[in-house]
Amino acid sequence: MSSDRIIYLPLGGAGEIGMNAYVYGYGKPGKERLILVDLGVTFPDMDSTPGVDLILPDIAWLAERRDRLEAIFITHAHEDHVGAVGHFWERLGAPIYARAFTAHIARLKMEDHGHSAQTVKTVQPWPYMVEAGPFKVGFVPISHSIPESSGLAIDTPQGRLVHTGDFKIDATPLVGEPFDTALWEEVSKPGVKALICDSTNVFSPHPGRSEATLGPQIEELVGQARGMVVTTTFASNVARVKTLAEAGVRAGRSVCLLGRAMRRMIEASVKTGVLEDFPSTISPEEAAQLPRENLMLIVTGSQGERRAASAQLARGKYNGMVMKEGDLFLFSSKTIPGNERGVISIMNQFSEQGVDVVDDSSGTYHVSGHANRPDIEVMHRLTNPGVVIPMHGEHRHLREHVKLAETLGRKGALAVNGMMLDLSGDEAQVAEYVDTGRTYVDGTVQIGALDGIVRDRIRMALNGHVTVTVILDEDDEMLGEPWCDIMGLPETGRGNASFVEALEEDLSQFIGRAGDKTLTDDDKLEDGLRRVARQTAMNEIGKKPEVTVVISRLA
Amino acid sequence: MSSDRIIYLPLGGAGEIGMNAYVYGYGKPGKERLILVDLGVTFPDMDSTPGVDLILPDIAWLAERRDRLEAIFITHAHEDHVGAVGHFWERLGAPIYARAFTAHIARLKMEDHGHSAQTVKTVQPWPYMVEAGPFKVGFVPISHSIPESSGLAIDTPQGRLVHTGDFKIDATPLVGEPFDTALWEEVSKPGVKALICDSTNVFSPHPGRSEATLGPQIEELVGQARGMVVTTTFASNVARVKTLAEAGVRAGRSVCLLGRAMRRMIEASVKTGVLEDFPSTISPEEAAQLPRENLMLIVTGSQGERRAASAQLARGKYNGMVMKEGDLFLFSSKTIPGNERGVISIMNQFSEQGVDVVDDSSGTYHVSGHANRPDIEVMHRLTNPGVVIPMHGEHRHLREHVKLAETLGRKGALAVNGMMLDLSGDEAQVAEYVDTGRTYVDGTVQIGALDGIVRDRIRMALNGHVTVTVILDEDDEMLGEPWCDIMGLPETGRGNASFVEALEEDLSQFIGRAGDKTLTDDDKLEDGLRRVARQTAMNEIGKKPEVTVVISRLA
């Protein structure tokens, strides 16, 4: 088959929530011209990625085909959609298109990595469309939890695709464009070949609530508070920051923003004109002069991040501010799975300070930025696509979303990262499987997820580490005794005897027994020393540590 | 003051959910005769306790006063209440009292540690009371999620204390005694000086539902399933296992129990007579012969534990059983905060196998074993204590529970681990602060939480490890060059150059520059080498690793 085809290939975001990166292509098989939608990051955790700073998708497939890449489109400015542009731009080298607010954030990221900000082009929204090889791409405003979020209308010679980006259906989102049903009807009118659709909240059965429902409830809560009120949400959730600030002002309080990300995001919003009428705020220095019952702080750290303002307030102080008995702390946010321990730890620290903590467990002070199941159904109905391809979800979300599409009488196709679909026919068909994975930003270096580096760190964390040093002379005779150093292991083992001494004695005996074949062969000797060290450790302390063996030969 | 007093001292469980251990004392200050209520464990996690096998309370205070310890009372057989009896019995040496089922489990634990099972005495429930020095202690049946749970009536010469243990208010718990309001009225009639009360669910605003509400809903779910049904819950939740098994049988399926803990717990329940009419089950071998639509498995691993049956089924197979497209997996359990990642990972693996997963998000297939806020209020009302002392909760739960007591017009006292209260007067007063903490079971060794061992492991996980080896001759001259080995760190750094070579070159230069004062002083030399290695690493890879320096001197 050598006729032109449309392909869809997720490199990230399909099979996980995070590091979104979706490739579309059009042309003859193997020669398609390509575009990339979003280029985001995801975040490490101690369980599986200790010491890692940031996780990026593996874009090797695309980088090898950079001559075919026409453009990169960023749907909105969340880190999981835009966070990797600076890290990867050198390897891709295509122009980046986004709407003004998103472009502003993308440019900051490009500059952070020493790239030209001019590579990022600001695009007007629909009906304007960017031409990129065989594609025409329009940014269709859609409601989400950050300004100027857009779905993409992606026109190919074989018809239109709709890529929703992240979205919810909110007629009164307060910041950013309301969801415009007529607009989406218009976009869908020519027929939609495939809907590539956000799946995050497919398991949430009730229609989503509007951002506008929160203000009065937050105002009431703040109005009843006796001491200082501190609230947190995602810094990028500009609408929420505005909702919180307005509620605070209506409750008669002065508002102070704390945390670099919070101030940077609000500044970006004001500068790009997406945030109007934000209440005037005061500086931390001014805040320090006010009676605490007249004060509301809006701070970073809704996920319990150790260095953010909320965690620092929980531990003591931040920017000169200190929490006191009778203060109120409000999480206007949902805890992302995996962050529970950090958030709960902060809650308990506040409790020790006598601070009342209110979280989202009542469902009163937070609404999600993603479409719940009934709202996903609305999107299916509006676009009425030939096939629904779920994205932005773990496997369980994608699978449930396919089932939902089929329940509603449409075709659905489940594609996870690395699964290339051919969208040309009536059915979405698997065209190819592509190697994908994760790249770690580790300090200043990029490392592969399968390099074994992080695996070794996890093993050291679980098993501890022993260094074994042996010196051999010219005649392969041991000089002195084997020497052991331990890290992350107990000093004494069975019967309260010295663990290091037990190791050294067993290693010494091993060398004493070892023949020339072992003593003259570094690999054999190293293997033997490691085996003995691990066995002795097992006997003495019930663990098998990681072992570094250093053999020095005096020549 | 030298008159007799009542003291209360939590060594574990007050300020956390887990490792319960509560000391009560009566007598002259500093000479009180003591009893211990519960002796449990808590579980490690990768974030804060990598490599640790189990966490125990630090019982040093009590061990130093073992001559004053009259007895240990265990309220019920959950690990966080009974799990540490084997580990600590040698250091405490007092008789252990429990009801039959709990005693059976406690004896298994004693035998695991080579102690005599006869130290555990089986006690009849209320109105029988055990005499222990100045105390008389009665086991008052109370509903919870494991058989024969009991609150304790603790009589002192100055009046009665009530220690609830874990409880909920359930008139139809299916296994174990129903909550008996009249019984608790009778126990409370003489007046209750202090109520030491479970706080776990103080933030749950609705009255708890009965175990009996679950059966019909689970039966309906199982009845609609087309393939095999697999369900999981805590093995110790014997009532739930029975609810699940009965629902399966009513839905026309044969039931098979999988997982060592599950079988062991049911056997213990049958043997001690607390479990009647448990449906007959089939073996894994028999199950393998049946059509899958006639089969229901009840398996271990509701918290996503890597080695349990559910995780093994998710990864492939367990005991010859394999999940298939169209099967159903039911979590009849709540995910404990911190375990989300593991549970979600299993859900996604099942999704990849085409298995439908149902969890507790709808609130239909699980009820908690702990009293919700309105049920805690019922307990306050029934016992009408002089003071409420919340236990079994994180700080936020204890604090909220004190506030609840005060709202209801009673006194409340917040005591966290290590805070000794004097309960003799009308007010509970802080008598003393005692050092408490955590002891880790690490392999076969017990280590202190503050020993720095686990801290070093966490640092290696975050920063990686470098071994630096240097050999000096008799004249303090370097023999050869410094030698570096890395673990958990990238091979190449800046500009793709070898990281190890960069380290070795900088270390070599450092030694070349070092004067005799440094070269002759092991500590100085080690500090210098470590500093240089960390600085070079920072330059090359953007991380400061942990460094082991081995200096060998040829004498």
JSON list of C-alpha atoms in Angstrom, two decimals, chain A residues 15 43-48 50-53 203 325-326 337-341 344 347-348 350-357 359 361 394-397 399-400 403 414 442-445 447 452-454 456-458 460-465 467 469 471 479 483 485-494 538-543 546-552 554, chain B residues 15 43-48 50-53 203 325-326 337-341 344 347-348 350-357 359 361 394-397 399-400 403 414 442-445 447 452-454 456-458 460-465 467 469 471 479 483 485-494 538-543 546-552 554:
[
{"chain": "A", "resi": 15, "resn": "GLY", "atom": "CA", "xyz": [-0.98, 5.02, 29.37]},
{"chain": "A", "resi": 43, "resn": "PHE", "atom": "CA", "xyz": [7.34, 14.15, 37.92]},
{"chain": "A", "resi": 44, "resn": "PRO", "atom": "CA", "xyz": [9.55, 11.63, 39.71]},
{"chain": "A", "resi": 45, "resn": "ASP", "atom": "CA", "xyz": [8.82, 9.90, 42.99]},
{"chain": "A", "resi": 46, "resn": "MET", "atom": "CA", "xyz": [10.93, 8.20, 45.62]},
{"chain": "A", "resi": 47, "resn": "ASP", "atom": "CA", "xyz": [9.39, 4.78, 44.92]},
{"chain": "A", "resi": 48, "resn": "SER", "atom": "CA", "xyz": [10.48, 4.39, 41.33]},
{"chain": "A", "resi": 50, "resn": "PRO", "atom": "CA", "xyz": [14.69, 8.49, 43.49]},
{"chain": "A", "resi": 51, "resn": "GLY", "atom": "CA", "xyz": [17.05, 11.38, 42.83]},
{"chain": "A", "resi": 52, "resn": "VAL", "atom": "CA", "xyz": [15.58, 12.11, 39.41]},
{"chain": "A", "resi": 53, "resn": "ASP", "atom": "CA", "xyz": [14.67, 15.76, 38.84]},
{"chain": "A", "resi": 203, "resn": "PHE", "atom": "CA", "xyz": [-14.46, 7.33, 36.09]},
{"chain": "A", "resi": 325, "resn": "GLU", "atom": "CA", "xyz": [-3.27, 28.78, 66.68]},
{"chain": "A", "resi": 326, "resn": "GLY", "atom": "CA", "xyz": [-6.66, 29.70, 65.27]},
{"chain": "A", "resi": 337, "resn": "PRO", "atom": "CA", "xyz": [-2.29, 10.02, 43.75]},
{"chain": "A", "resi": 338, "resn": "GLY", "atom": "CA", "xyz": [1.17, 9.40, 45.15]},
{"chain": "A", "resi": 339, "resn": "ASN", "atom": "CA", "xyz": [1.37, 12.78, 46.90]},
{"chain": "A", "resi": 340, "resn": "GLU", "atom": "CA", "xyz": [-0.85, 11.79, 49.83]},
{"chain": "A", "resi": 341, "resn": "ARG", "atom": "CA", "xyz": [1.95, 11.26, 52.32]},
{"chain": "A", "resi": 344, "resn": "ILE", "atom": "CA", "xyz": [-0.96, 14.53, 55.10]},
{"chain": "A", "resi": 347, "resn": "MET", "atom": "CA", "xyz": [-1.80, 18.71, 57.59]},
{"chain": "A", "resi": 348, "resn": "ASN", "atom": "CA", "xyz": [-0.43, 17.16, 60.76]},
{"chain": "A", "resi": 350, "resn": "PHE", "atom": "CA", "xyz": [-0.45, 22.48, 60.88]},
{"chain": "A", "resi": 351, "resn": "SER", "atom": "CA", "xyz": [-2.53, 20.57, 63.40]},
{"chain": "A", "resi": 352, "resn": "GLU", "atom": "CA", "xyz": [0.41, 20.70, 65.82]},
{"chain": "A", "resi": 353, "resn": "GLN", "atom": "CA", "xyz": [0.48, 24.47, 65.35]},
{"chain": "A", "resi": 354, "resn": "GLY", "atom": "CA", "xyz": [-3.23, 24.66, 66.23]},
{"chain": "A", "resi": 355, "resn": "VAL", "atom": "CA", "xyz": [-4.16, 25.57, 62.66]},
{"chain": "A", "resi": 356, "resn": "ASP", "atom": "CA", "xyz": [-7.50, 24.35, 61.29]},
{"chain": "A", "resi": 357, "resn": "VAL", "atom": "CA", "xyz": [-7.08, 22.57, 57.96]},
{"chain": "A", "resi": 359, "resn": "ASP", "atom": "CA", "xyz": [-9.34, 20.06, 52.37]},
{"chain": "A", "resi": 361, "resn": "SER", "atom": "CA", "xyz": [-12.89, 15.87, 51.10]},
{"chain": "A", "resi": 394, "resn": "GLU", "atom": "CA", "xyz": [-3.59, 5.63, 32.39]},
{"chain": "A", "resi": 395, "resn": "HIS", "atom": "CA", "xyz": [-4.44, 2.36, 30.69]},
{"chain": "A", "resi": 396, "resn": "ARG", "atom": "CA", "xyz": [-7.57, 1.94, 32.82]},
{"chain": "A", "resi": 397, "resn": "HIS", "atom": "CA", "xyz": [-8.83, 5.38, 31.79]},
{"chain": "A", "resi": 399, "resn": "ARG", "atom": "CA", "xyz": [-9.89, 1.38, 28.23]},
{"chain": "A", "resi": 400, "resn": "GLU", "atom": "CA", "xyz": [-12.92, 2.73, 30.06]},
{"chain": "A", "resi": 403, "resn": "LYS", "atom": "CA", "xyz": [-15.93, 1.23, 26.34]},
{"chain": "A", "resi": 414, "resn": "LEU", "atom": "CA", "xyz": [-7.11, 2.07, 22.37]},
{"chain": "A", "resi": 442, "resn": "ASP", "atom": "CA", "xyz": [19.14, 13.76, 36.58]},
{"chain": "A", "resi": 443, "resn": "GLY", "atom": "CA", "xyz": [21.07, 16.73, 37.86]},
{"chain": "A", "resi": 444, "resn": "THR", "atom": "CA", "xyz": [22.35, 18.27, 34.63]},
{"chain": "A", "resi": 445, "resn": "VAL", "atom": "CA", "xyz": [22.40, 15.01, 32.65]},
{"chain": "A", "resi": 447, "resn": "ILE", "atom": "CA", "xyz": [19.73, 9.43, 31.35]},
{"chain": "A", "resi": 452, "resn": "GLY", "atom": "CA", "xyz": [20.22, 0.82, 35.24]},
{"chain": "A", "resi": 453, "resn": "ILE", "atom": "CA", "xyz": [21.39, 3.93, 37.05]},
{"chain": "A", "resi": 454, "resn": "VAL", "atom": "CA", "xyz": [18.18, 4.52, 38.97]},
{"chain": "A", "resi": 456, "resn": "ASP", "atom": "CA", "xyz": [21.15, 0.76, 41.29]},
{"chain": "A", "resi": 457, "resn": "ARG", "atom": "CA", "xyz": [20.05, 3.66, 43.48]},
{"chain": "A", "resi": 458, "resn": "ILE", "atom": "CA", "xyz": [16.88, 1.84, 44.46]},
{"chain": "A", "resi": 460, "resn": "MET", "atom": "CA", "xyz": [21.28, 0.78, 47.50]},
{"chain": "A", "resi": 461, "resn": "ALA", "atom": "CA", "xyz": [18.25, 2.30, 49.24]},
{"chain": "A", "resi": 462, "resn": "LEU", "atom": "CA", "xyz": [16.78, -1.13, 49.91]},
{"chain": "A", "resi": 463, "resn": "ASN", "atom": "CA", "xyz": [19.95, -3.11, 50.61]},
{"chain": "A", "resi": 464, "resn": "GLY", "atom": "CA", "xyz": [22.65, -0.66, 51.68]},
{"chain": "A", "resi": 465, "resn": "HIS", "atom": "CA", "xyz": [26.19, -0.62, 50.29]},
{"chain": "A", "resi": 467, "resn": "THR", "atom": "CA", "xyz": [32.87, -1.35, 49.70]},
{"chain": "A", "resi": 469, "resn": "THR", "atom": "CA", "xyz": [39.06, -3.18, 49.09]},
{"chain": "A", "resi": 471, "resn": "ILE", "atom": "CA", "xyz": [45.45, -4.97, 47.55]},
{"chain": "A", "resi": 479, "resn": "LEU", "atom": "CA", "xyz": [48.96, -7.22, 51.01]},
{"chain": "A", "resi": 483, "resn": "TRP", "atom": "CA", "xyz": [39.09, -3.82, 54.09]},
{"chain": "A", "resi": 485, "resn": "ASP", "atom": "CA", "xyz": [33.33, 0.11, 54.51]},
{"chain": "A", "resi": 486, "resn": "ILE", "atom": "CA", "xyz": [29.57, 0.10, 54.94]},
{"chain": "A", "resi": 487, "resn": "MET", "atom": "CA", "xyz": [26.98, 2.73, 54.20]},
{"chain": "A", "resi": 488, "resn": "GLY", "atom": "CA", "xyz": [23.31, 2.48, 55.11]},
{"chain": "A", "resi": 489, "resn": "LEU", "atom": "CA", "xyz": [23.88, -0.70, 57.11]},
{"chain": "A", "resi": 490, "resn": "PRO", "atom": "CA", "xyz": [23.99, -1.46, 60.85]},
{"chain": "A", "resi": 491, "resn": "GLU", "atom": "CA", "xyz": [27.36, -1.52, 62.63]},
{"chain": "A", "resi": 492, "resn": "THR", "atom": "CA", "xyz": [26.53, -4.65, 64.57]},
{"chain": "A", "resi": 493, "resn": "GLY", "atom": "CA", "xyz": [24.85, -7.84, 63.49]},
{"chain": "A", "resi": 494, "resn": "ARG", "atom": "CA", "xyz": [24.09, -11.18, 65.08]},
{"chain": "A", "resi": 538, "resn": "MET", "atom": "CA", "xyz": [22.83, -12.30, 54.96]},
{"chain": "A", "resi": 539, "resn": "ASN", "atom": "CA", "xyz": [24.05, -14.37, 57.91]},
{"chain": "A", "resi": 540, "resn": "GLU", "atom": "CA", "xyz": [24.91, -11.39, 60.09]},
{"chain": "A", "resi": 541, "resn": "ILE", "atom": "CA", "xyz": [22.20, -8.83, 59.36]},
{"chain": "A", "resi": 542, "resn": "GLY", "atom": "CA", "xyz": [19.66, -10.62, 57.17]},
{"chain": "A", "resi": 543, "resn": "LYS", "atom": "CA", "xyz": [20.22, -8.43, 54.10]},
{"chain": "A", "resi": 546, "resn": "GLU", "atom": "CA", "xyz": [25.09, -3.90, 46.98]},
{"chain": "A", "resi": 547, "resn": "VAL", "atom": "CA", "xyz": [28.85, -4.40, 46.87]},
{"chain": "A", "resi": 548, "resn": "THR", "atom": "CA", "xyz": [31.58, -2.37, 45.20]},
{"chain": "A", "resi": 549, "resn": "VAL", "atom": "CA", "xyz": [34.83, -4.36, 45.00]},
{"chain": "A", "resi": 550, "resn": "VAL", "atom": "CA", "xyz": [38.07, -2.46, 44.48]},
{"chain": "A", "resi": 551, "resn": "ILE", "atom": "CA", "xyz": [41.07, -4.65, 43.63]},
{"chain": "A", "resi": 552, "resn": "SER", "atom": "CA", "xyz": [44.40, -2.84, 43.52]},
{"chain": "A", "resi": 554, "resn": "LEU", "atom": "CA", "xyz": [50.83, -3.25, 42.78]},
{"chain": "B", "resi": 15, "resn": "GLY", "atom": "CA", "xyz": [0.08, 10.89, 66.47]},
{"chain": "B", "resi": 43, "resn": "PHE", "atom": "CA", "xyz": [4.73, -0.52, 57.92]},
{"chain": "B", "resi": 44, "resn": "PRO", "atom": "CA", "xyz": [7.68, 1.07, 56.13]},
{"chain": "B", "resi": 45, "resn": "ASP", "atom": "CA", "xyz": [7.59, 2.96, 52.85]},
{"chain": "B", "resi": 46, "resn": "MET", "atom": "CA", "xyz": [10.16, 3.83, 50.22]},
{"chain": "B", "resi": 47, "resn": "ASP", "atom": "CA", "xyz": [9.92, 7.56, 50.93]},
{"chain": "B", "resi": 48, "resn": "SER", "atom": "CA", "xyz": [11.08, 7.54, 54.51]},
{"chain": "B", "resi": 50, "resn": "PRO", "atom": "CA", "xyz": [13.57, 2.22, 52.32]},
{"chain": "B", "resi": 51, "resn": "GLY", "atom": "CA", "xyz": [14.79, -1.31, 52.98]},
{"chain": "B", "resi": 52, "resn": "VAL", "atom": "CA", "xyz": [13.16, -1.47, 56.41]},
{"chain": "B", "resi": 53, "resn": "ASP", "atom": "CA", "xyz": [11.03, -4.57, 56.96]},
{"chain": "B", "resi": 203, "resn": "PHE", "atom": "CA", "xyz": [-13.37, 13.41, 59.77]},
{"chain": "B", "resi": 325, "resn": "GLU", "atom": "CA", "xyz": [-10.31, -10.60, 29.20]},
{"chain": "B", "resi": 326, "resn": "GLY", "atom": "CA", "xyz": [-13.80, -10.30, 30.61]},
{"chain": "B", "resi": 337, "resn": "PRO", "atom": "CA", "xyz": [-2.87, 6.68, 52.11]},
{"chain": "B", "resi": 338, "resn": "GLY", "atom": "CA", "xyz": [0.58, 6.06, 50.72]},
{"chain": "B", "resi": 339, "resn": "ASN", "atom": "CA", "xyz": [-0.39, 2.83, 48.96]},
{"chain": "B", "resi": 340, "resn": "GLU", "atom": "CA", "xyz": [-2.15, 4.53, 46.02]},
{"chain": "B", "resi": 341, "resn": "ARG", "atom": "CA", "xyz": [0.67, 4.04, 43.53]},
{"chain": "B", "resi": 344, "resn": "ILE", "atom": "CA", "xyz": [-3.20, 1.99, 40.76]},
{"chain": "B", "resi": 347, "resn": "MET", "atom": "CA", "xyz": [-5.44, -1.64, 38.28]},
{"chain": "B", "resi": 348, "resn": "ASN", "atom": "CA", "xyz": [-3.61, -0.66, 35.10]},
{"chain": "B", "resi": 350, "resn": "PHE", "atom": "CA", "xyz": [-5.49, -5.66, 34.99]},
{"chain": "B", "resi": 351, "resn": "SER", "atom": "CA", "xyz": [-6.77, -3.14, 32.47]},
{"chain": "B", "resi": 352, "resn": "GLU", "atom": "CA", "xyz": [-4.06, -4.27, 30.06]},
{"chain": "B", "resi": 353, "resn": "GLN", "atom": "CA", "xyz": [-5.30, -7.85, 30.52]},
{"chain": "B", "resi": 354, "resn": "GLY", "atom": "CA", "xyz": [-8.84, -6.73, 29.66]},
{"chain": "B", "resi": 355, "resn": "VAL", "atom": "CA", "xyz": [-10.03, -7.26, 33.22]},
{"chain": "B", "resi": 356, "resn": "ASP", "atom": "CA", "xyz": [-12.73, -4.96, 34.59]},
{"chain": "B", "resi": 357, "resn": "VAL", "atom": "CA", "xyz": [-11.73, -3.44, 37.92]},
{"chain": "B", "resi": 359, "resn": "ASP", "atom": "CA", "xyz": [-12.99, -0.31, 43.50]},
{"chain": "B", "resi": 361, "resn": "SER", "atom": "CA", "xyz": [-14.87, 4.86, 44.78]},
{"chain": "B", "resi": 394, "resn": "GLU", "atom": "CA", "xyz": [-2.57, 11.23, 63.46]},
{"chain": "B", "resi": 395, "resn": "HIS", "atom": "CA", "xyz": [-2.24, 14.58, 65.18]},
{"chain": "B", "resi": 396, "resn": "ARG", "atom": "CA", "xyz": [-5.03, 16.06, 63.05]},
{"chain": "B", "resi": 397, "resn": "HIS", "atom": "CA", "xyz": [-7.41, 13.27, 64.08]},
{"chain": "B", "resi": 399, "resn": "ARG", "atom": "CA", "xyz": [-7.01, 17.38, 67.63]},
{"chain": "B", "resi": 400, "resn": "GLU", "atom": "CA", "xyz": [-10.33, 17.17, 65.81]},
{"chain": "B", "resi": 403, "resn": "LYS", "atom": "CA", "xyz": [-12.62, 19.60, 69.53]},
{"chain": "B", "resi": 414, "resn": "LEU", "atom": "CA", "xyz": [-4.65, 15.76, 73.48]},
{"chain": "B", "resi": 442, "resn": "ASP", "atom": "CA", "xyz": [15.94, -4.29, 59.22]},
{"chain": "B", "resi": 443, "resn": "GLY", "atom": "CA", "xyz": [16.70, -7.73, 57.94]},
{"chain": "B", "resi": 444, "resn": "THR", "atom": "CA", "xyz": [17.36, -9.62, 61.15]},
{"chain": "B", "resi": 445, "resn": "VAL", "atom": "CA", "xyz": [18.56, -6.60, 63.14]},
{"chain": "B", "resi": 447, "resn": "ILE", "atom": "CA", "xyz": [18.00, -0.44, 64.46]},
{"chain": "B", "resi": 452, "resn": "GLY", "atom": "CA", "xyz": [21.48, 7.48, 60.56]},
{"chain": "B", "resi": 453, "resn": "ILE", "atom": "CA", "xyz": [21.47, 4.14, 58.73]},
{"chain": "B", "resi": 454, "resn": "VAL", "atom": "CA", "xyz": [18.25, 4.73, 56.83]},
{"chain": "B", "resi": 456, "resn": "ASP", "atom": "CA", "xyz": [22.35, 7.19, 54.49]},
{"chain": "B", "resi": 457, "resn": "ARG", "atom": "CA", "xyz": [20.29, 4.87, 52.30]},
{"chain": "B", "resi": 458, "resn": "ILE", "atom": "CA", "xyz": [17.96, 7.68, 51.35]},
{"chain": "B", "resi": 460, "resn": "MET", "atom": "CA", "xyz": [22.43, 7.13, 48.28]},
{"chain": "B", "resi": 461, "resn": "ALA", "atom": "CA", "xyz": [19.05, 6.78, 46.56]},
{"chain": "B", "resi": 462, "resn": "LEU", "atom": "CA", "xyz": [18.86, 10.52, 45.90]},
{"chain": "B", "resi": 463, "resn": "ASN", "atom": "CA", "xyz": [22.52, 11.25, 45.18]},
{"chain": "B", "resi": 464, "resn": "GLY", "atom": "CA", "xyz": [24.20, 8.01, 44.09]},
{"chain": "B", "resi": 465, "resn": "HIS", "atom": "CA", "xyz": [27.49, 6.73, 45.46]},
{"chain": "B", "resi": 467, "resn": "THR", "atom": "CA", "xyz": [34.01, 5.02, 46.01]},
{"chain": "B", "resi": 469, "resn": "THR", "atom": "CA", "xyz": [40.44, 4.55, 46.59]},
{"chain": "B", "resi": 471, "resn": "ILE", "atom": "CA", "xyz": [47.08, 3.96, 48.06]},
{"chain": "B", "resi": 479, "resn": "LEU", "atom": "CA", "xyz": [51.10, 4.84, 44.57]},
{"chain": "B", "resi": 483, "resn": "TRP", "atom": "CA", "xyz": [40.66, 5.14, 41.59]},
{"chain": "B", "resi": 485, "resn": "ASP", "atom": "CA", "xyz": [33.90, 3.50, 41.21]},
{"chain": "B", "resi": 486, "resn": "ILE", "atom": "CA", "xyz": [30.39, 4.85, 40.80]},
{"chain": "B", "resi": 487, "resn": "MET", "atom": "CA", "xyz": [27.03, 3.31, 41.57]},
{"chain": "B", "resi": 488, "resn": "GLY", "atom": "CA", "xyz": [23.70, 4.85, 40.65]},
{"chain": "B", "resi": 489, "resn": "LEU", "atom": "CA", "xyz": [25.35, 7.62, 38.67]},
{"chain": "B", "resi": 490, "resn": "PRO", "atom": "CA", "xyz": [25.70, 8.29, 34.92]},
{"chain": "B", "resi": 491, "resn": "GLU", "atom": "CA", "xyz": [28.86, 7.15, 33.12]},
{"chain": "B", "resi": 492, "resn": "THR", "atom": "CA", "xyz": [29.18, 10.37, 31.19]},
{"chain": "B", "resi": 493, "resn": "GLY", "atom": "CA", "xyz": [28.73, 13.96, 32.27]},
{"chain": "B", "resi": 494, "resn": "ARG", "atom": "CA", "xyz": [29.18, 17.36, 30.68]},
{"chain": "B", "resi": 538, "resn": "MET", "atom": "CA", "xyz": [28.44, 18.85, 40.81]},
{"chain": "B", "resi": 539, "resn": "ASN", "atom": "CA", "xyz": [30.29, 20.35, 37.85]},
{"chain": "B", "resi": 540, "resn": "GLU", "atom": "CA", "xyz": [30.05, 17.26, 35.67]},
{"chain": "B", "resi": 541, "resn": "ILE", "atom": "CA", "xyz": [26.61, 15.83, 36.40]},
{"chain": "B", "resi": 542, "resn": "GLY", "atom": "CA", "xyz": [24.86, 18.39, 38.62]},
{"chain": "B", "resi": 543, "resn": "LYS", "atom": "CA", "xyz": [24.64, 16.15, 41.70]},
{"chain": "B", "resi": 546, "resn": "GLU", "atom": "CA", "xyz": [27.63, 10.16, 48.78]},
{"chain": "B", "resi": 547, "resn": "VAL", "atom": "CA", "xyz": [31.33, 9.30, 48.87]},
{"chain": "B", "resi": 548, "resn": "THR", "atom": "CA", "xyz": [33.20, 6.43, 50.52]},
{"chain": "B", "resi": 549, "resn": "VAL", "atom": "CA", "xyz": [36.91, 7.15, 50.71]},
{"chain": "B", "resi": 550, "resn": "VAL", "atom": "CA", "xyz": [39.30, 4.22, 51.20]},
{"chain": "B", "resi": 551, "resn": "ILE", "atom": "CA", "xyz": [42.87, 5.21, 52.03]},
{"chain": "B", "resi": 552, "resn": "SER", "atom": "CA", "xyz": [45.35, 2.33, 52.10]},
{"chain": "B", "resi": 554, "resn": "LEU", "atom": "CA", "xyz": [51.51, 0.44, 52.79]}
]
